[in-house]
């Protein structure tokens, strides 16, 4: 899944990003409230982890705007504010959960799992295309019902391609989705990842096609063309 983290403490944010990436999530991180509001409005994410005290716009304002716009993605608020009035305020604004700093990263992880399971309960957790299917909850992939062993980033790559069947995904978007702020992220790293995933899907009726200068898309043996 893809998570947006809006948190201005670099040390805490880096720890959260590392933890969530180990769990297989793609993470977009910003330390600025104005940029966070833009990401929340336009980035395709599954959950937002939101601090309250931020440079630029504060978390209250970001949350209020998200709910006014009709956005239903789960929001987990993390803040040093422990007063009951603060908790009531963010929950009334539409937050799905509230965690007071300092906290154990294992608790943060557990709360995120609960919110994502709830969201998956409201949406389809199994995506299929041709003889290929992925389960977003268990984060497993199958070809013709047989399990395919994928690494964290390999699954993330396949997940994004499956979510956009018929439309090419650019290398730039894949770098942001799969690597976040990791220094190892680059177009070359994406090419290597695509190559590894192709090898693991050999014999599958669905293939990863390169559209030169545009990106990658999935195609079945029927020869589906990408949408413009």
PDB file of C-alpha atoms in Angstrom:
ATOM      1  CA  UNK A   1       0.000   0.000   0.000  1.00  0.00           C
ATOM      2  CA  UNK A   2       1.060   3.628  -0.430  1.00  0.00           C
ATOM      3  CA  UNK A   3       1.189   5.852   2.641  1.00  0.00           C
ATOM      4  CA  UNK A   4       1.579   9.630   2.885  1.00  0.00           C
ATOM      5  CA  UNK A   5       3.532  10.775   5.956  1.00  0.00           C
ATOM      6  CA  UNK A   6       3.265  14.464   6.912  1.00  0.00           C
ATOM      7  CA  UNK A   7       5.697  14.969   9.807  1.00  0.00           C
ATOM      8  CA  UNK A   8       8.240  17.744  10.403  1.00  0.00           C
ATOM      9  CA  UNK A   9      10.573  15.837  12.754  1.00  0.00           C
ATOM     10  CA  UNK A  10      13.193  14.354  10.430  1.00  0.00           C
ATOM     11  CA  UNK A  11      14.425  11.760  12.942  1.00  0.00           C
ATOM     12  CA  UNK A  12      10.934  10.436  13.649  1.00  0.00           C
ATOM     13  CA  UNK A  13       9.919  10.551   9.998  1.00  0.00           C
ATOM     14  CA  UNK A  14      12.990   8.616   8.864  1.00  0.00           C
ATOM     15  CA  UNK A  15      12.318   5.934  11.487  1.00  0.00           C
ATOM     16  CA  UNK A  16       8.677   5.648  10.400  1.00  0.00           C
ATOM     17  CA  UNK A  17       9.578   5.518   6.701  1.00  0.00           C
ATOM     18  CA  UNK A  18      12.164   2.774   7.281  1.00  0.00           C
ATOM     19  CA  UNK A  19       9.722   0.740   9.361  1.00  0.00           C
ATOM     20  CA  UNK A  20       6.863   1.002   6.870  1.00  0.00           C
ATOM     21  CA  UNK A  21       9.089   0.248   3.896  1.00  0.00           C
ATOM     22  CA  UNK A  22      10.281  -2.930   5.633  1.00  0.00           C
ATOM     23  CA  UNK A  23       6.617  -3.916   5.836  1.00  0.00           C
ATOM     24  CA  UNK A  24       6.307  -3.519   2.076  1.00  0.00           C
ATOM     25  CA  UNK A  25       4.608  -0.132   1.898  1.00  0.00           C
ATOM     26  CA  UNK A  26       5.510   2.711  -0.410  1.00  0.00           C
ATOM     27  CA  UNK A  27       5.915   5.928   1.594  1.00  0.00           C
ATOM     28  CA  UNK A  28       5.750   9.556   0.471  1.00  0.00           C
ATOM     29  CA  UNK A  29       7.135  11.891   3.149  1.00  0.00           C
ATOM     30  CA  UNK A  30       6.943  15.654   3.474  1.00  0.00           C
ATOM     31  CA  UNK A  31       7.830  17.872   6.436  1.00  0.00           C
ATOM     32  CA  UNK A  32       5.808  20.868   5.221  1.00  0.00           C
ATOM     33  CA  UNK A  33       2.101  21.427   5.841  1.00  0.00           C
ATOM     34  CA  UNK A  34       1.454  23.246   2.559  1.00  0.00           C
ATOM     35  CA  UNK A  35       3.158  20.524   0.541  1.00  0.00           C
ATOM     36  CA  UNK A  36       1.372  17.881   2.610  1.00  0.00           C
ATOM     37  CA  UNK A  37      -2.005  19.395   1.747  1.00  0.00           C
ATOM     38  CA  UNK A  38      -1.093  19.284  -1.960  1.00  0.00           C
ATOM     39  CA  UNK A  39       0.017  15.653  -1.712  1.00  0.00           C
ATOM     40  CA  UNK A  40      -3.148  14.696   0.184  1.00  0.00           C
ATOM     41  CA  UNK A  41      -5.261  16.286  -2.538  1.00  0.00           C
ATOM     42  CA  UNK A  42      -3.455  14.894  -5.574  1.00  0.00           C
ATOM     43  CA  UNK A  43      -1.234  11.894  -4.712  1.00  0.00           C
ATOM     44  CA  UNK A  44      -2.784   8.404  -5.058  1.00  0.00           C
ATOM     45  CA  UNK A  45      -2.295   7.086  -1.504  1.00  0.00           C
ATOM     46  CA  UNK A  46      -4.145   4.584   0.678  1.00  0.00           C
ATOM     47  CA  UNK A  47      -3.581   6.181   4.092  1.00  0.00           C
ATOM     48  CA  UNK A  48      -2.263   9.418   5.622  1.00  0.00           C
ATOM     49  CA  UNK A  49      -0.173   9.649   8.800  1.00  0.00           C
ATOM     50  CA  UNK A  50      -0.546  13.276   9.880  1.00  0.00           C
ATOM     51  CA  UNK A  51       1.207  15.428  12.478  1.00  0.00           C
ATOM     52  CA  UNK A  52      -0.635  18.480  13.870  1.00  0.00           C
ATOM     53  CA  UNK A  53       2.129  21.049  14.493  1.00  0.00           C
ATOM     54  CA  UNK A  54       3.671  21.670  11.079  1.00  0.00           C
ATOM     55  CA  UNK A  55       5.409  24.511   9.261  1.00  0.00           C
ATOM     56  CA  UNK A  56       2.958  26.110   6.860  1.00  0.00           C
ATOM     57  CA  UNK A  57      -0.528  24.694   7.276  1.00  0.00           C
ATOM     58  CA  UNK A  58      -1.229  22.750  10.450  1.00  0.00           C
ATOM     59  CA  UNK A  59      -2.704  19.272  10.602  1.00  0.00           C
ATOM     60  CA  UNK A  60      -6.148  20.535  11.626  1.00  0.00           C
ATOM     61  CA  UNK A  61      -6.393  22.564   8.416  1.00  0.00           C
ATOM     62  CA  UNK A  62      -5.162  19.694   6.232  1.00  0.00           C
ATOM     63  CA  UNK A  63      -7.618  17.234   7.768  1.00  0.00           C
ATOM     64  CA  UNK A  64     -10.516  19.690   7.515  1.00  0.00           C
ATOM     65  CA  UNK A  65      -9.840  20.292   3.814  1.00  0.00           C
ATOM     66  CA  UNK A  66      -9.510  16.569   3.072  1.00  0.00           C
ATOM     67  CA  UNK A  67     -12.897  15.784   4.560  1.00  0.00           C
ATOM     68  CA  UNK A  68     -14.591  18.805   2.991  1.00  0.00           C
ATOM     69  CA  UNK A  69     -13.374  17.658  -0.415  1.00  0.00           C
ATOM     70  CA  UNK A  70     -14.965  14.244   0.150  1.00  0.00           C
ATOM     71  CA  UNK A  71     -11.705  12.311   0.587  1.00  0.00           C
ATOM     72  CA  UNK A  72     -12.401   9.112   2.529  1.00  0.00           C
ATOM     73  CA  UNK A  73      -8.877   7.694   2.852  1.00  0.00           C
ATOM     74  CA  UNK A  74      -7.961   6.796   6.462  1.00  0.00           C
ATOM     75  CA  UNK A  75      -6.072   9.414   8.470  1.00  0.00           C
ATOM     76  CA  UNK A  76      -3.984   8.508  11.533  1.00  0.00           C
ATOM     77  CA  UNK A  77      -3.018  11.597  13.538  1.00  0.00           C
ATOM     78  CA  UNK A  78       0.285  11.539  15.463  1.00  0.00           C
ATOM     79  CA  UNK A  79       0.964  14.435  17.820  1.00  0.00           C
ATOM     80  CA  UNK A  80       2.466  15.445  21.149  1.00  0.00           C
ATOM     81  CA  UNK A  81      -0.878  16.965  22.139  1.00  0.00           C
ATOM     82  CA  UNK A  82      -2.323  14.663  24.793  1.00  0.00           C
ATOM     83  CA  UNK A  83      -5.272  16.760  26.013  1.00  0.00           C
ATOM     84  CA  UNK A  84      -8.692  15.166  25.602  1.00  0.00           C
ATOM     85  CA  UNK A  85      -9.972  18.319  23.848  1.00  0.00           C
ATOM     86  CA  UNK A  86      -7.330  17.888  21.151  1.00  0.00           C
ATOM     87  CA  UNK A  87      -8.284  14.248  20.638  1.00  0.00           C
ATOM     88  CA  UNK A  88     -11.967  15.142  20.386  1.00  0.00           C
ATOM     89  CA  UNK A  89     -11.185  17.937  17.904  1.00  0.00           C
ATOM     90  CA  UNK A  90      -9.250  15.773  15.441  1.00  0.00           C
ATOM     91  CA  UNK A  91     -11.733  12.901  15.680  1.00  0.00           C
ATOM     92  CA  UNK A  92     -14.619  15.305  15.080  1.00  0.00           C
ATOM     93  CA  UNK A  93     -12.773  16.656  12.035  1.00  0.00           C
ATOM     94  CA  UNK A  94     -12.678  13.146  10.573  1.00  0.00           C
ATOM     95  CA  UNK A  95      -9.488  11.472  11.794  1.00  0.00           C
ATOM     96  CA  UNK A  96      -9.772   7.684  11.976  1.00  0.00           C
ATOM     97  CA  UNK A  97      -7.289   7.231  14.827  1.00  0.00           C
ATOM     98  CA  UNK A  98      -5.050   9.238  17.163  1.00  0.00           C
ATOM     99  CA  UNK A  99      -1.637   8.359  18.587  1.00  0.00           C
ATOM    100  CA  UNK A 100       0.188  10.475  21.185  1.00  0.00           C
ATOM    101  CA  UNK A 101       3.965  10.993  20.939  1.00  0.00           C
ATOM    102  CA  UNK A 102       6.225   9.443  21.999  1.00  0.00           C
ATOM    103  CA  UNK A 103       4.996   6.054  20.823  1.00  0.00           C
ATOM    104  CA  UNK A 104       6.392   2.639  19.990  1.00  0.00           C
ATOM    105  CA  UNK A 105       6.706   2.092  16.244  1.00  0.00           C
ATOM    106  CA  UNK A 106       5.143  -1.333  16.701  1.00  0.00           C
ATOM    107  CA  UNK A 107       1.951   0.312  17.930  1.00  0.00           C
ATOM    108  CA  UNK A 108       1.953   2.698  14.974  1.00  0.00           C
ATOM    109  CA  UNK A 109       2.379  -0.275  12.650  1.00  0.00           C
ATOM    110  CA  UNK A 110      -0.486  -2.155  14.307  1.00  0.00           C
ATOM    111  CA  UNK A 111      -2.846   0.810  14.064  1.00  0.00           C
ATOM    112  CA  UNK A 112      -1.976   1.282  10.394  1.00  0.00           C
ATOM    113  CA  UNK A 113      -2.709  -2.403   9.733  1.00  0.00           C
ATOM    114  CA  UNK A 114      -6.130  -2.044  11.359  1.00  0.00           C
ATOM    115  CA  UNK A 115      -7.000   1.020   9.278  1.00  0.00           C
ATOM    116  CA  UNK A 116      -5.816  -0.610   6.048  1.00  0.00           C
ATOM    117  CA  UNK A 117      -7.752  -3.803   6.792  1.00  0.00           C
ATOM    118  CA  UNK A 118     -10.839  -1.707   7.392  1.00  0.00           C
ATOM    119  CA  UNK A 119     -10.279   0.092   4.110  1.00  0.00           C
ATOM    120  CA  UNK A 120      -9.719  -3.186   2.272  1.00  0.00           C
ATOM    121  CA  UNK A 121     -12.961  -4.441   3.772  1.00  0.00           C
ATOM    122  CA  UNK A 122     -14.685  -1.572   2.010  1.00  0.00           C
ATOM    123  CA  UNK A 123     -12.852  -2.191  -1.263  1.00  0.00           C
ATOM    124  CA  UNK A 124     -11.749  -5.167  -3.313  1.00  0.00           C
ATOM    125  CA  UNK A 125      -8.616  -6.736  -1.850  1.00  0.00           C
ATOM    126  CA  UNK A 126      -8.036  -9.158  -4.760  1.00  0.00           C
ATOM    127  CA  UNK A 127      -7.066  -7.758  -8.166  1.00  0.00           C
ATOM    128  CA  UNK A 128      -6.890 -10.063 -11.193  1.00  0.00           C
ATOM    129  CA  UNK A 129      -5.749  -9.569 -14.768  1.00  0.00           C
ATOM    130  CA  UNK A 130      -5.463 -12.502 -17.123  1.00  0.00           C
ATOM    131  CA  UNK A 131      -4.075 -15.442 -15.135  1.00  0.00           C
ATOM    132  CA  UNK A 132      -2.301 -13.092 -12.715  1.00  0.00           C
ATOM    133  CA  UNK A 133      -3.799 -12.004  -9.385  1.00  0.00           C
ATOM    134  CA  UNK A 134      -2.577 -10.143  -6.298  1.00  0.00           C
ATOM    135  CA  UNK A 135      -3.999  -9.950  -2.786  1.00  0.00           C
ATOM    136  CA  UNK A 136      -3.509  -6.470  -1.332  1.00  0.00           C
ATOM    137  CA  UNK A 137      -4.087  -7.601   2.247  1.00  0.00           C
ATOM    138  CA  UNK A 138      -1.750 -10.613   2.382  1.00  0.00           C
ATOM    139  CA  UNK A 139       0.532  -8.963  -0.230  1.00  0.00           C
ATOM    140  CA  UNK A 140       0.874 -12.144  -2.247  1.00  0.00           C
ATOM    141  CA  UNK A 141       0.845 -12.795  -5.992  1.00  0.00           C
ATOM    142  CA  UNK A 142      -0.448 -15.842  -7.858  1.00  0.00           C
ATOM    143  CA  UNK A 143      -0.254 -17.097 -11.428  1.00  0.00           C
ATOM    144  CA  UNK A 144      -3.030 -19.518 -12.280  1.00  0.00           C
ATOM    145  CA  UNK A 145      -3.564 -20.096  -8.557  1.00  0.00           C
ATOM    146  CA  UNK A 146       0.117 -20.889  -7.890  1.00  0.00           C
ATOM    147  CA  UNK A 147       1.962 -18.631  -5.457  1.00  0.00           C
ATOM    148  CA  UNK A 148       4.805 -16.513  -6.871  1.00  0.00           C
ATOM    149  CA  UNK A 149       7.486 -15.446  -4.394  1.00  0.00           C
ATOM    150  CA  UNK A 150       8.055 -11.697  -4.715  1.00  0.00           C
ATOM    151  CA  UNK A 151      10.218  -9.272  -2.796  1.00  0.00           C
ATOM    152  CA  UNK A 152       8.736  -6.151  -1.236  1.00  0.00           C
ATOM    153  CA  UNK A 153       9.548  -3.820  -4.124  1.00  0.00           C
ATOM    154  CA  UNK A 154       8.706  -6.440  -6.747  1.00  0.00           C
ATOM    155  CA  UNK A 155       5.234  -6.698  -5.242  1.00  0.00           C
ATOM    156  CA  UNK A 156       4.956  -2.904  -5.064  1.00  0.00           C
ATOM    157  CA  UNK A 157       5.839  -2.661  -8.759  1.00  0.00           C
ATOM    158  CA  UNK A 158       3.278  -5.288  -9.717  1.00  0.00           C
ATOM    159  CA  UNK A 159       0.670  -3.673  -7.464  1.00  0.00           C
ATOM    160  CA  UNK A 160       0.970  -0.321  -9.233  1.00  0.00           C
ATOM    161  CA  UNK A 161       0.905  -1.894 -12.703  1.00  0.00           C
ATOM    162  CA  UNK A 162      -2.173  -3.951 -11.765  1.00  0.00           C
ATOM    163  CA  UNK A 163      -3.918  -0.869 -10.390  1.00  0.00           C
ATOM    164  CA  UNK A 164      -3.398   0.918 -13.722  1.00  0.00           C
ATOM    165  CA  UNK A 165      -4.047  -1.845 -16.235  1.00  0.00           C
ATOM    166  CA  UNK A 166      -4.302  -0.335 -19.692  1.00  0.00           C
ATOM    167  CA  UNK A 167      -2.321   2.780 -18.782  1.00  0.00           C
ATOM    168  CA  UNK A 168       1.489   3.037 -18.813  1.00  0.00           C
ATOM    169  CA  UNK A 169       3.257   3.952 -15.573  1.00  0.00           C
ATOM    170  CA  UNK A 170       6.323   6.195 -15.912  1.00  0.00           C
ATOM    171  CA  UNK A 171       9.723   5.389 -14.418  1.00  0.00           C
ATOM    172  CA  UNK A 172       9.555   8.614 -12.417  1.00  0.00           C
ATOM    173  CA  UNK A 173       6.321   7.561 -10.766  1.00  0.00           C
ATOM    174  CA  UNK A 174       7.716   4.114 -10.044  1.00  0.00           C
ATOM    175  CA  UNK A 175      10.821   5.620  -8.416  1.00  0.00           C
ATOM    176  CA  UNK A 176       8.626   7.751  -6.133  1.00  0.00           C
ATOM    177  CA  UNK A 177       6.266   4.855  -5.331  1.00  0.00           C
ATOM    178  CA  UNK A 178       8.879   2.176  -4.717  1.00  0.00           C
ATOM    179  CA  UNK A 179      11.799   4.065  -3.200  1.00  0.00           C
ATOM    180  CA  UNK A 180      10.383   7.233  -1.637  1.00  0.00           C
ATOM    181  CA  UNK A 181      13.328   9.233  -0.255  1.00  0.00           C
ATOM    182  CA  UNK A 182      15.715   6.265  -0.444  1.00  0.00           C
ATOM    183  CA  UNK A 183      18.965   7.299  -2.165  1.00  0.00           C
ATOM    184  CA  UNK A 184      18.999   3.999  -4.079  1.00  0.00           C
ATOM    185  CA  UNK A 185      15.941   5.012  -6.098  1.00  0.00           C
ATOM    186  CA  UNK A 186      16.647   5.798  -9.771  1.00  0.00           C
ATOM    187  CA  UNK A 187      15.352   4.935 -13.263  1.00  0.00           C
ATOM    188  CA  UNK A 188      18.140   2.336 -13.523  1.00  0.00           C
ATOM    189  CA  UNK A 189      16.990   0.732 -10.262  1.00  0.00           C
ATOM    190  CA  UNK A 190      13.462   0.537 -11.694  1.00  0.00           C
ATOM    191  CA  UNK A 191      14.780  -1.145 -14.858  1.00  0.00           C
ATOM    192  CA  UNK A 192      16.553  -3.797 -12.758  1.00  0.00           C
ATOM    193  CA  UNK A 193      13.395  -4.346 -10.722  1.00  0.00           C
ATOM    194  CA  UNK A 194      11.283  -4.735 -13.865  1.00  0.00           C
ATOM    195  CA  UNK A 195      13.805  -7.225 -15.234  1.00  0.00           C
ATOM    196  CA  UNK A 196      13.640  -9.319 -12.040  1.00  0.00           C
ATOM    197  CA  UNK A 197       9.850  -9.276 -12.014  1.00  0.00           C
ATOM    198  CA  UNK A 198       9.694 -10.290 -15.672  1.00  0.00           C
ATOM    199  CA  UNK A 199      11.863 -13.335 -14.928  1.00  0.00           C
ATOM    200  CA  UNK A 200       9.569 -14.365 -12.086  1.00  0.00           C
ATOM    201  CA  UNK A 201       6.513 -14.020 -14.335  1.00  0.00           C
ATOM    202  CA  UNK A 202       7.977 -16.055 -17.216  1.00  0.00           C
ATOM    203  CA  UNK A 203       5.368 -18.465 -18.543  1.00  0.00           C
ATOM    204  CA  UNK A 204       2.588 -16.229 -17.277  1.00  0.00           C
ATOM    205  CA  UNK A 205      -0.045 -15.124 -19.807  1.00  0.00           C
ATOM    206  CA  UNK A 206       0.447 -11.531 -18.655  1.00  0.00           C
ATOM    207  CA  UNK A 207       3.626  -9.637 -19.518  1.00  0.00           C
ATOM    208  CA  UNK A 208       5.249  -6.329 -18.608  1.00  0.00           C
ATOM    209  CA  UNK A 209       5.640  -4.254 -21.759  1.00  0.00           C
ATOM    210  CA  UNK A 210       7.977  -1.282 -22.174  1.00  0.00           C
ATOM    211  CA  UNK A 211       6.448   1.680 -23.993  1.00  0.00           C
ATOM    212  CA  UNK A 212       9.580   3.551 -24.984  1.00  0.00           C
ATOM    213  CA  UNK A 213       9.759   7.080 -23.610  1.00  0.00           C
ATOM    214  CA  UNK A 214       6.533   6.605 -21.642  1.00  0.00           C
ATOM    215  CA  UNK A 215       6.821   3.764 -19.128  1.00  0.00           C
ATOM    216  CA  UNK A 216       5.569   0.235 -18.470  1.00  0.00           C
ATOM    217  CA  UNK A 217       2.187  -1.456 -18.698  1.00  0.00           C
ATOM    218  CA  UNK A 218       0.715  -4.947 -18.393  1.00  0.00           C
ATOM    219  CA  UNK A 219      -0.540  -6.864 -21.434  1.00  0.00           C
ATOM    220  CA  UNK A 220      -2.182 -10.252 -21.726  1.00  0.00           C
ATOM    221  CA  UNK A 221      -1.634 -12.718 -24.523  1.00  0.00           C
ATOM    222  CA  UNK A 222      -4.652 -11.144 -26.239  1.00  0.00           C
ATOM    223  CA  UNK A 223      -2.411  -8.172 -27.014  1.00  0.00           C
ATOM    224  CA  UNK A 224      -4.214  -5.369 -25.175  1.00  0.00           C
ATOM    225  CA  UNK A 225      -2.852  -1.975 -26.219  1.00  0.00           C
ATOM    226  CA  UNK A 226      -2.240   0.747 -23.637  1.00  0.00           C
ATOM    227  CA  UNK A 227      -4.643   3.644 -23.317  1.00  0.00           C
ATOM    228  CA  UNK A 228      -3.306   7.056 -24.181  1.00  0.00           C
TER     229      UNK A 228
END
